Amino acid sequence: DGSRVSAGDVLIGVPSSGFHSNGYSLVRQLIKDDETELMAAALTPTKIYWKAIKGLLEKQLLNGVSHVTGGGLLNIPRINEGFAYQIDSLDFKDQAPAFMLEIAARANTTDRELFRTFNMGVGLVCIVSPDNADEVMQHLKDNGEKPVVMGHVKAGSGEVYLPDGSQV
């Protein structure tokens, strides 16, 4: 329920399989009718993370979890709007499926808008205390995921900030 989230907690991103219900109105406009392969890739089903995080939930190692769907990174504050969420690294974007990056490039818009519309390669965000971050990262890796440390929780009231200081 996000009640255990606190300033200083770590944001760990788990890669997405695709858009996860993010921005399909825009996606449809950016793919031509004859681009059937790209359309098929864009329709990749949403990844289910239950197996990867079940053990973490049982051990109570997660202070919060957010599935990143429609609304992009603005889903993160839904965990607990009493804090701000600082994205320190966009390394997760490098893990995004190539078809997502192609469609995002076609959108010809700012990073801010991309992160408000698409998940940009991160499908789940786990919020953990710094003391548990290494164990959570290892657990996710052991369960076939490629987690990345994305950022941290800080004082605020529901904002998400990109590395350049701009607000999503």
PDB file of C-alpha atoms in Angstrom:
ATOM      1  CA  ASP A   1       0.000   0.000   0.000  1.00  0.00           C
ATOM      2  CA  GLY A   2       3.042   2.298  -0.097  1.00  0.00           C
ATOM      3  CA  SER A   3       2.894   3.162   3.593  1.00  0.00           C
ATOM      4  CA  ARG A   4       6.481   1.941   4.114  1.00  0.00           C
ATOM      5  CA  VAL A   5       7.953   4.219   1.423  1.00  0.00           C
ATOM      6  CA  SER A   6      10.403   6.767   2.825  1.00  0.00           C
ATOM      7  CA  ALA A   7      12.894   9.347   1.609  1.00  0.00           C
ATOM      8  CA  GLY A   8      16.141   7.671   0.625  1.00  0.00           C
ATOM      9  CA  ASP A   9      14.480   4.498  -0.680  1.00  0.00           C
ATOM     10  CA  VAL A  10      15.848   3.131  -3.952  1.00  0.00           C
ATOM     11  CA  LEU A  11      13.886   2.848  -7.218  1.00  0.00           C
ATOM     12  CA  ILE A  12      14.644  -0.389  -9.061  1.00  0.00           C
ATOM     13  CA  GLY A  13      13.278  -0.743 -12.577  1.00  0.00           C
ATOM     14  CA  VAL A  14      12.411  -4.038 -14.214  1.00  0.00           C
ATOM     15  CA  PRO A  15      12.401  -4.019 -18.037  1.00  0.00           C
ATOM     16  CA  SER A  16       9.149  -4.100 -19.961  1.00  0.00           C
ATOM     17  CA  SER A  17       8.274  -6.366 -22.853  1.00  0.00           C
ATOM     18  CA  GLY A  18       6.679  -3.509 -24.737  1.00  0.00           C
ATOM     19  CA  PHE A  19       4.294  -0.613 -24.334  1.00  0.00           C
ATOM     20  CA  HIS A  20       2.146  -2.202 -21.586  1.00  0.00           C
ATOM     21  CA  SER A  21      -0.964  -0.240 -22.581  1.00  0.00           C
ATOM     22  CA  ASN A  22       1.031   2.981 -22.914  1.00  0.00           C
ATOM     23  CA  GLY A  23       0.112   5.469 -25.600  1.00  0.00           C
ATOM     24  CA  TYR A  24      -1.540   3.202 -28.146  1.00  0.00           C
ATOM     25  CA  SER A  25      -3.473   6.115 -29.671  1.00  0.00           C
ATOM     26  CA  LEU A  26      -0.132   7.670 -30.559  1.00  0.00           C
ATOM     27  CA  VAL A  27       1.429   4.326 -31.539  1.00  0.00           C
ATOM     28  CA  ARG A  28      -1.316   3.694 -34.100  1.00  0.00           C
ATOM     29  CA  GLN A  29      -0.620   7.086 -35.686  1.00  0.00           C
ATOM     30  CA  LEU A  30       3.121   6.381 -35.938  1.00  0.00           C
ATOM     31  CA  ILE A  31       2.941   2.987 -37.664  1.00  0.00           C
ATOM     32  CA  LYS A  32       2.018   2.812 -41.340  1.00  0.00           C
ATOM     33  CA  ASP A  33      -0.580   0.286 -42.470  1.00  0.00           C
ATOM     34  CA  ASP A  34       2.005  -1.753 -44.404  1.00  0.00           C
ATOM     35  CA  GLU A  35       4.371  -2.042 -41.410  1.00  0.00           C
ATOM     36  CA  THR A  36       2.839  -5.278 -40.195  1.00  0.00           C
ATOM     37  CA  GLU A  37       5.989  -6.532 -38.502  1.00  0.00           C
ATOM     38  CA  LEU A  38       6.359  -3.335 -36.487  1.00  0.00           C
ATOM     39  CA  MET A  39       2.647  -3.398 -35.599  1.00  0.00           C
ATOM     40  CA  ALA A  40       2.927  -7.005 -34.425  1.00  0.00           C
ATOM     41  CA  ALA A  41       5.906  -6.086 -32.242  1.00  0.00           C
ATOM     42  CA  ALA A  42       4.034  -3.085 -30.812  1.00  0.00           C
ATOM     43  CA  LEU A  43       1.228  -5.423 -29.784  1.00  0.00           C
ATOM     44  CA  THR A  44       3.547  -7.538 -27.622  1.00  0.00           C
ATOM     45  CA  PRO A  45       1.492  -8.648 -24.608  1.00  0.00           C
ATOM     46  CA  THR A  46       2.133  -7.034 -21.257  1.00  0.00           C
ATOM     47  CA  LYS A  47       4.700  -8.896 -19.220  1.00  0.00           C
ATOM     48  CA  ILE A  48       3.491 -10.469 -15.973  1.00  0.00           C
ATOM     49  CA  TYR A  49       5.926  -9.873 -13.105  1.00  0.00           C
ATOM     50  CA  TRP A  50       4.325 -12.025 -10.415  1.00  0.00           C
ATOM     51  CA  LYS A  51       6.912 -14.822 -10.478  1.00  0.00           C
ATOM     52  CA  ALA A  52       9.776 -12.336 -10.254  1.00  0.00           C
ATOM     53  CA  ILE A  53       8.422 -10.417  -7.261  1.00  0.00           C
ATOM     54  CA  LYS A  54       6.422 -13.038  -5.343  1.00  0.00           C
ATOM     55  CA  GLY A  55       9.382 -13.982  -3.134  1.00  0.00           C
ATOM     56  CA  LEU A  56      10.194 -10.315  -2.497  1.00  0.00           C
ATOM     57  CA  LEU A  57       6.650  -9.710  -1.306  1.00  0.00           C
ATOM     58  CA  GLU A  58       6.738 -12.771   0.924  1.00  0.00           C
ATOM     59  CA  LYS A  59       9.995 -11.560   2.521  1.00  0.00           C
ATOM     60  CA  GLN A  60       8.550  -8.033   2.842  1.00  0.00           C
ATOM     61  CA  LEU A  61      11.511  -6.554   0.986  1.00  0.00           C
ATOM     62  CA  LEU A  62       9.398  -4.160  -1.088  1.00  0.00           C
ATOM     63  CA  ASN A  63       8.183  -0.828   0.265  1.00  0.00           C
ATOM     64  CA  GLY A  64       6.192  -0.185  -2.885  1.00  0.00           C
ATOM     65  CA  VAL A  65       5.567  -1.559  -6.368  1.00  0.00           C
ATOM     66  CA  SER A  66       4.245   0.210  -9.450  1.00  0.00           C
ATOM     67  CA  HIS A  67       3.342  -1.380 -12.754  1.00  0.00           C
ATOM     68  CA  VAL A  68       4.156   1.232 -15.411  1.00  0.00           C
ATOM     69  CA  THR A  69       1.246   1.314 -17.836  1.00  0.00           C
ATOM     70  CA  GLY A  70      -0.728   4.200 -19.364  1.00  0.00           C
ATOM     71  CA  GLY A  71       0.693   7.442 -18.051  1.00  0.00           C
ATOM     72  CA  GLY A  72       4.298   6.259 -18.139  1.00  0.00           C
ATOM     73  CA  LEU A  73       6.483   7.149 -15.163  1.00  0.00           C
ATOM     74  CA  LEU A  74       3.637   9.173 -13.656  1.00  0.00           C
ATOM     75  CA  ASN A  75       2.397   5.824 -12.316  1.00  0.00           C
ATOM     76  CA  ILE A  76       5.175   5.785  -9.706  1.00  0.00           C
ATOM     77  CA  PRO A  77       3.690   8.439  -7.361  1.00  0.00           C
ATOM     78  CA  ARG A  78       0.484   6.419  -7.118  1.00  0.00           C
ATOM     79  CA  ILE A  79       2.397   4.244  -4.647  1.00  0.00           C
ATOM     80  CA  ASN A  80       2.616   7.134  -2.178  1.00  0.00           C
ATOM     81  CA  GLU A  81       2.001  10.727  -3.237  1.00  0.00           C
ATOM     82  CA  GLY A  82       3.691  12.042  -0.088  1.00  0.00           C
ATOM     83  CA  PHE A  83       7.108  11.880  -1.750  1.00  0.00           C
ATOM     84  CA  ALA A  84       8.893  12.837  -4.959  1.00  0.00           C
ATOM     85  CA  TYR A  85      10.603  10.284  -7.161  1.00  0.00           C
ATOM     86  CA  GLN A  86      13.971  11.197  -8.643  1.00  0.00           C
ATOM     87  CA  ILE A  87      15.055   9.295 -11.742  1.00  0.00           C
ATOM     88  CA  ASP A  88      18.860   9.395 -11.512  1.00  0.00           C
ATOM     89  CA  SER A  89      19.658   7.227 -14.521  1.00  0.00           C
ATOM     90  CA  LEU A  90      17.946   6.516 -17.819  1.00  0.00           C
ATOM     91  CA  ASP A  91      19.967   3.295 -18.314  1.00  0.00           C
ATOM     92  CA  PHE A  92      16.700   1.359 -18.397  1.00  0.00           C
ATOM     93  CA  LYS A  93      15.897   3.091 -21.686  1.00  0.00           C
ATOM     94  CA  ASP A  94      18.849   1.217 -23.241  1.00  0.00           C
ATOM     95  CA  GLN A  95      17.064  -2.062 -22.431  1.00  0.00           C
ATOM     96  CA  ALA A  96      13.842  -1.013 -24.152  1.00  0.00           C
ATOM     97  CA  PRO A  97      12.872  -3.235 -27.070  1.00  0.00           C
ATOM     98  CA  ALA A  98      14.125  -1.813 -30.382  1.00  0.00           C
ATOM     99  CA  PHE A  99      10.582  -1.435 -31.725  1.00  0.00           C
ATOM    100  CA  MET A 100       9.719   0.851 -28.785  1.00  0.00           C
ATOM    101  CA  LEU A 101      12.706   3.066 -29.447  1.00  0.00           C
ATOM    102  CA  GLU A 102      11.820   3.250 -33.157  1.00  0.00           C
ATOM    103  CA  ILE A 103       8.265   4.341 -32.415  1.00  0.00           C
ATOM    104  CA  ALA A 104       9.420   6.780 -29.717  1.00  0.00           C
ATOM    105  CA  ALA A 105      11.845   8.355 -32.208  1.00  0.00           C
ATOM    106  CA  ARG A 106       9.008   8.770 -34.691  1.00  0.00           C
ATOM    107  CA  ALA A 107       6.998  10.646 -32.055  1.00  0.00           C
ATOM    108  CA  ASN A 108       9.523  13.488 -32.444  1.00  0.00           C
ATOM    109  CA  THR A 109       8.820  14.896 -29.001  1.00  0.00           C
ATOM    110  CA  THR A 110      10.634  15.698 -25.777  1.00  0.00           C
ATOM    111  CA  ASP A 111      11.889  13.121 -23.273  1.00  0.00           C
ATOM    112  CA  ARG A 112       9.386  14.596 -20.833  1.00  0.00           C
ATOM    113  CA  GLU A 113       6.475  13.701 -23.108  1.00  0.00           C
ATOM    114  CA  LEU A 114       7.899  10.271 -23.896  1.00  0.00           C
ATOM    115  CA  PHE A 115       8.103   9.464 -20.179  1.00  0.00           C
ATOM    116  CA  ARG A 116       4.559  10.772 -19.621  1.00  0.00           C
ATOM    117  CA  THR A 117       3.172   8.628 -22.434  1.00  0.00           C
ATOM    118  CA  PHE A 118       5.309   5.482 -22.685  1.00  0.00           C
ATOM    119  CA  ASN A 119       7.090   3.329 -20.126  1.00  0.00           C
ATOM    120  CA  MET A 120      10.276   3.685 -22.226  1.00  0.00           C
ATOM    121  CA  GLY A 121      11.489   0.227 -21.308  1.00  0.00           C
ATOM    122  CA  VAL A 122      10.654  -0.016 -17.612  1.00  0.00           C
ATOM    123  CA  GLY A 123       7.528  -2.025 -16.896  1.00  0.00           C
ATOM    124  CA  LEU A 124       7.698  -2.320 -13.116  1.00  0.00           C
ATOM    125  CA  VAL A 125       9.257  -0.156 -10.431  1.00  0.00           C
ATOM    126  CA  CYS A 126      10.152  -1.604  -7.044  1.00  0.00           C
ATOM    127  CA  ILE A 127      10.778   0.763  -4.162  1.00  0.00           C
ATOM    128  CA  VAL A 128      13.110  -0.699  -1.547  1.00  0.00           C
ATOM    129  CA  SER A 129      15.115   0.475   1.421  1.00  0.00           C
ATOM    130  CA  PRO A 130      18.815   0.985   0.616  1.00  0.00           C
ATOM    131  CA  ASP A 131      19.688  -1.897   2.961  1.00  0.00           C
ATOM    132  CA  ASN A 132      17.624  -4.300   0.827  1.00  0.00           C
ATOM    133  CA  ALA A 133      18.577  -3.031  -2.635  1.00  0.00           C
ATOM    134  CA  ASP A 134      21.349  -5.557  -3.320  1.00  0.00           C
ATOM    135  CA  GLU A 135      19.207  -8.501  -2.207  1.00  0.00           C
ATOM    136  CA  VAL A 136      16.274  -7.311  -4.335  1.00  0.00           C
ATOM    137  CA  MET A 137      18.511  -6.811  -7.380  1.00  0.00           C
ATOM    138  CA  GLN A 138      19.969 -10.306  -6.971  1.00  0.00           C
ATOM    139  CA  HIS A 139      16.532 -11.879  -6.483  1.00  0.00           C
ATOM    140  CA  LEU A 140      15.254 -10.247  -9.660  1.00  0.00           C
ATOM    141  CA  LYS A 141      18.331 -11.402 -11.602  1.00  0.00           C
ATOM    142  CA  ASP A 142      17.910 -14.927 -10.235  1.00  0.00           C
ATOM    143  CA  ASN A 143      14.361 -14.825 -11.612  1.00  0.00           C
ATOM    144  CA  GLY A 144      15.465 -13.947 -15.138  1.00  0.00           C
ATOM    145  CA  GLU A 145      15.064 -10.175 -14.956  1.00  0.00           C
ATOM    146  CA  LYS A 146      17.588  -7.454 -15.788  1.00  0.00           C
ATOM    147  CA  PRO A 147      16.878  -4.863 -13.100  1.00  0.00           C
ATOM    148  CA  VAL A 148      18.456  -1.420 -13.026  1.00  0.00           C
ATOM    149  CA  VAL A 149      18.742   1.095 -10.239  1.00  0.00           C
ATOM    150  CA  MET A 150      16.740   4.028 -11.575  1.00  0.00           C
ATOM    151  CA  GLY A 151      16.781   6.553  -8.776  1.00  0.00           C
ATOM    152  CA  HIS A 152      15.561   7.322  -5.311  1.00  0.00           C
ATOM    153  CA  VAL A 153      12.716   8.690  -3.222  1.00  0.00           C
ATOM    154  CA  LYS A 154      12.991  12.212  -1.819  1.00  0.00           C
ATOM    155  CA  ALA A 155      10.860  14.832  -0.112  1.00  0.00           C
ATOM    156  CA  GLY A 156       8.033  16.099  -2.261  1.00  0.00           C
ATOM    157  CA  SER A 157       4.393  15.603  -3.057  1.00  0.00           C
ATOM    158  CA  GLY A 158       3.934  13.250  -5.988  1.00  0.00           C
ATOM    159  CA  GLU A 159       6.418  14.634  -8.510  1.00  0.00           C
ATOM    160  CA  VAL A 160       8.686  12.582 -10.771  1.00  0.00           C
ATOM    161  CA  TYR A 161      11.948  14.206 -11.835  1.00  0.00           C
ATOM    162  CA  LEU A 162      14.241  13.245 -14.717  1.00  0.00           C
ATOM    163  CA  PRO A 163      18.060  13.354 -14.323  1.00  0.00           C
ATOM    164  CA  ASP A 164      18.207  16.859 -15.823  1.00  0.00           C
ATOM    165  CA  GLY A 165      15.941  18.129 -13.034  1.00  0.00           C
ATOM    166  CA  SER A 166      12.889  18.546 -15.241  1.00  0.00           C
ATOM    167  CA  GLN A 167       9.594  17.229 -13.982  1.00  0.00           C
ATOM    168  CA  VAL A 168       7.836  14.438 -15.893  1.00  0.00           C
TER     169      VAL A 168
END
